[in-house]
Amino acid sequence: QVELVESGGGSVEAGGSLRLSCAASAITYDSPYMAWFRQAPGKEREGVAVIYYSSGGNKYYPDSVKGRFTISLDDAKRTVYLQMNRLIPEDTAMYYCAAGSIVSTAHLFIPDHYNYWGQGTQVTVSS
């Protein structure tokens, strides 16, 4: 069992930055990929960043956040970060950390392929 605890959400004006953190209790054989998803009211959960949990692990982003969001990890702390820059009101959502085992890059941003989820942290961007 893996527990994920997010922190770092808050309110910011458009153009600002936030850094989210996700502390994992363990990294197991079924959770080597760690990801950030977001869900706005009335919308489906959307993947915004994925990293393979190893030194120099590959990183993946959808076009909607590429160039603005950066995922990184601190192996010693078992913590994954999401640095969000140039935030826009459309980034407003509950942000969730997730961990799972992905067998195909086609599955990277699909929530059903992740086994473990955090409780979420709210990000609000005002115009």
C-alpha atoms as a printed R data frame, in Angstrom:
    type eleno elety resid chain resno       x      y       z
1   ATOM     1    CA   GLN     A     1   0.000  0.000   0.000
2   ATOM     2    CA   VAL     A     2   1.270  3.448  -0.928
3   ATOM     3    CA   GLU     A     3   0.086  6.630   0.729
4   ATOM     4    CA   LEU     A     4   0.414  9.934  -1.109
5   ATOM     5    CA   VAL     A     5   0.118 13.294   0.595
6   ATOM     6    CA   GLU     A     6  -0.086 16.486  -1.444
7   ATOM     7    CA   SER     A     7   0.647 20.005  -0.274
8   ATOM     8    CA   GLY     A     8   1.352 23.432  -1.708
9   ATOM     9    CA   GLY     A     9  -1.950 24.441  -3.251
10  ATOM    10    CA   GLY     A    10  -3.419 27.885  -2.829
11  ATOM    11    CA   SER     A    11  -4.666 30.986  -4.598
12  ATOM    12    CA   VAL     A    12  -2.596 33.009  -7.013
13  ATOM    13    CA   GLU     A    13  -3.157 35.667  -9.644
14  ATOM    14    CA   ALA     A    14  -2.818 34.876 -13.329
15  ATOM    15    CA   GLY     A    15   0.820 34.855 -14.372
16  ATOM    16    CA   GLY     A    16   1.954 33.673 -10.961
17  ATOM    17    CA   SER     A    17   3.576 30.432  -9.847
18  ATOM    18    CA   LEU     A    18   2.941 27.633  -7.375
19  ATOM    19    CA   ARG     A    19   4.840 24.496  -6.437
20  ATOM    20    CA   LEU     A    20   2.963 21.398  -5.368
21  ATOM    21    CA   SER     A    21   4.549 18.571  -3.408
22  ATOM    22    CA   CYS     A    22   3.596 14.922  -3.139
23  ATOM    23    CA   ALA     A    23   5.210 12.800  -0.458
24  ATOM    24    CA   ALA     A    24   5.012  9.042  -0.991
25  ATOM    25    CA   SER     A    25   5.160  6.542   1.862
26  ATOM    26    CA   ALA     A    26   6.875  4.026  -0.429
27  ATOM    27    CA   ILE     A    27   7.719  3.280  -4.031
28  ATOM    28    CA   THR     A    28   6.651 -0.217  -4.953
29  ATOM    29    CA   TYR     A    29   6.775 -2.486  -7.989
30  ATOM    30    CA   ASP     A    30   3.253 -1.366  -8.924
31  ATOM    31    CA   SER     A    31   3.886  2.366  -8.541
32  ATOM    32    CA   PRO     A    32   7.064  3.390 -10.378
33  ATOM    33    CA   TYR     A    33   5.266  6.096 -12.345
34  ATOM    34    CA   MET     A    34   4.137  9.170 -10.457
35  ATOM    35    CA   ALA     A    35   1.785 11.702 -11.925
36  ATOM    36    CA   TRP     A    36  -0.175 14.842 -11.305
37  ATOM    37    CA   PHE     A    37  -3.780 15.036 -12.390
38  ATOM    38    CA   ARG     A    38  -6.284 17.832 -12.025
39  ATOM    39    CA   GLN     A    39 -10.035 18.024 -12.005
40  ATOM    40    CA   ALA     A    40 -12.136 21.137 -12.328
41  ATOM    41    CA   PRO     A    41 -15.833 21.160 -11.364
42  ATOM    42    CA   GLY     A    42 -17.913 19.471 -14.029
43  ATOM    43    CA   LYS     A    43 -14.877 18.248 -15.965
44  ATOM    44    CA   GLU     A    44 -13.058 14.957 -16.270
45  ATOM    45    CA   ARG     A    45  -9.829 14.299 -14.443
46  ATOM    46    CA   GLU     A    46  -6.914 15.390 -16.646
47  ATOM    47    CA   GLY     A    47  -3.286 14.319 -16.458
48  ATOM    48    CA   VAL     A    48  -0.804 17.209 -16.438
49  ATOM    49    CA   ALA     A    49   2.578 15.599 -15.727
50  ATOM    50    CA   VAL     A    50   4.126 12.164 -15.310
51  ATOM    51    CA   ILE     A    51   7.585 11.055 -14.207
52  ATOM    52    CA   TYR     A    52   9.210  7.652 -14.019
53  ATOM    53    CA   TYR     A    53  10.572  7.290 -10.503
54  ATOM    54    CA   SER     A    54  14.286  6.880 -11.066
55  ATOM    55    CA   SER     A    55  17.304  9.112 -11.405
56  ATOM    56    CA   GLY     A    56  16.915 10.816 -14.754
57  ATOM    57    CA   GLY     A    57  13.454  9.367 -15.195
58  ATOM    58    CA   ASN     A    58  11.504 10.321 -18.276
59  ATOM    59    CA   LYS     A    59   8.981 13.115 -17.961
60  ATOM    60    CA   TYR     A    60   5.782 13.549 -19.910
61  ATOM    61    CA   TYR     A    61   3.412 16.487 -20.345
62  ATOM    62    CA   PRO     A    62   0.289 17.161 -22.369
63  ATOM    63    CA   ASP     A    63   0.348 20.115 -24.743
64  ATOM    64    CA   SER     A    64  -1.949 22.118 -22.450
65  ATOM    65    CA   VAL     A    65   0.812 22.627 -19.860
66  ATOM    66    CA   LYS     A    66   4.041 21.924 -21.763
67  ATOM    67    CA   GLY     A    67   6.529 24.723 -21.178
68  ATOM    68    CA   ARG     A    68   4.687 26.000 -18.089
69  ATOM    69    CA   PHE     A    69   4.658 22.985 -15.747
70  ATOM    70    CA   THR     A    70   7.679 20.979 -14.627
71  ATOM    71    CA   ILE     A    71   7.624 17.720 -12.709
72  ATOM    72    CA   SER     A    72  10.631 16.653 -10.663
73  ATOM    73    CA   LEU     A    73  11.508 14.300  -7.859
74  ATOM    74    CA   ASP     A    74  13.676 14.140  -4.757
75  ATOM    75    CA   ASP     A    75  14.539 10.481  -4.430
76  ATOM    76    CA   ALA     A    76  15.891 10.809  -0.897
77  ATOM    77    CA   LYS     A    77  12.613 12.318   0.301
78  ATOM    78    CA   ARG     A    78  10.371 10.154  -1.925
79  ATOM    79    CA   THR     A    79   8.738 13.408  -2.958
80  ATOM    80    CA   VAL     A    80   7.519 14.528  -6.358
81  ATOM    81    CA   TYR     A    81   7.056 18.191  -7.161
82  ATOM    82    CA   LEU     A    82   4.998 20.070  -9.715
83  ATOM    83    CA   GLN     A    83   6.308 23.535 -10.473
84  ATOM    84    CA   MET     A    84   3.592 25.555 -12.177
85  ATOM    85    CA   ASN     A    85   4.546 28.827 -13.850
86  ATOM    86    CA   ARG     A    86   2.600 31.383 -15.889
87  ATOM    87    CA   LEU     A    87  -0.623 30.140 -14.373
88  ATOM    88    CA   ILE     A    88  -3.892 30.975 -16.083
89  ATOM    89    CA   PRO     A    89  -7.472 30.858 -14.742
90  ATOM    90    CA   GLU     A    90  -8.045 27.637 -16.718
91  ATOM    91    CA   ASP     A    91  -5.513 25.939 -14.442
92  ATOM    92    CA   THR     A    92  -7.949 26.277 -11.533
93  ATOM    93    CA   ALA     A    93  -8.741 22.774 -10.263
94  ATOM    94    CA   MET     A    94  -8.182 20.237  -7.540
95  ATOM    95    CA   TYR     A    95  -4.759 18.722  -8.148
96  ATOM    96    CA   TYR     A    96  -4.122 15.080  -7.301
97  ATOM    97    CA   CYS     A    97  -0.943 13.072  -7.029
98  ATOM    98    CA   ALA     A    98  -1.098  9.508  -8.326
99  ATOM    99    CA   ALA     A    99   1.186  6.502  -8.600
100 ATOM   100    CA   GLY     A   100   0.967  3.415 -10.734
101 ATOM   101    CA   SER     A   101   2.567  1.012 -13.161
102 ATOM   102    CA   ILE     A   102   2.234  2.091 -16.789
103 ATOM   103    CA   VAL     A   103   2.863 -0.414 -19.570
104 ATOM   104    CA   SER     A   104   2.253  1.892 -22.516
105 ATOM   105    CA   THR     A   105   2.825  5.591 -23.102
106 ATOM   106    CA   ALA     A   106  -0.737  5.658 -24.413
107 ATOM   107    CA   HIS     A   107  -1.866  5.129 -20.819
108 ATOM   108    CA   LEU     A   108   0.219  7.832 -19.145
109 ATOM   109    CA   PHE     A   109  -2.595 10.346 -18.737
110 ATOM   110    CA   ILE     A   110  -5.462  7.926 -18.112
111 ATOM   111    CA   PRO     A   111  -6.537  7.917 -14.436
112 ATOM   112    CA   ASP     A   112  -7.703  4.280 -14.461
113 ATOM   113    CA   HIS     A   113  -4.097  3.098 -14.883
114 ATOM   114    CA   TYR     A   114  -2.997  4.525 -11.543
115 ATOM   115    CA   ASN     A   115  -3.361  2.478  -8.376
116 ATOM   116    CA   TYR     A   116  -2.794  5.066  -5.678
117 ATOM   117    CA   TRP     A   117  -4.145  8.567  -5.181
118 ATOM   118    CA   GLY     A   118  -3.662 11.420  -2.771
119 ATOM   119    CA   GLN     A   119  -6.454 13.461  -1.247
120 ATOM   120    CA   GLY     A   120  -5.892 16.454  -3.518
121 ATOM   121    CA   THR     A   121  -4.893 20.077  -3.080
122 ATOM   122    CA   GLN     A   122  -6.828 23.034  -4.461
123 ATOM   123    CA   VAL     A   123  -5.274 25.493  -6.903
124 ATOM   124    CA   THR     A   124  -7.189 28.658  -7.713
125 ATOM   125    CA   VAL     A   125  -5.967 31.161 -10.306
126 ATOM   126    CA   SER     A   126  -7.716 34.514 -10.480
127 ATOM   127    CA   SER     A   127  -7.727 36.789 -13.501
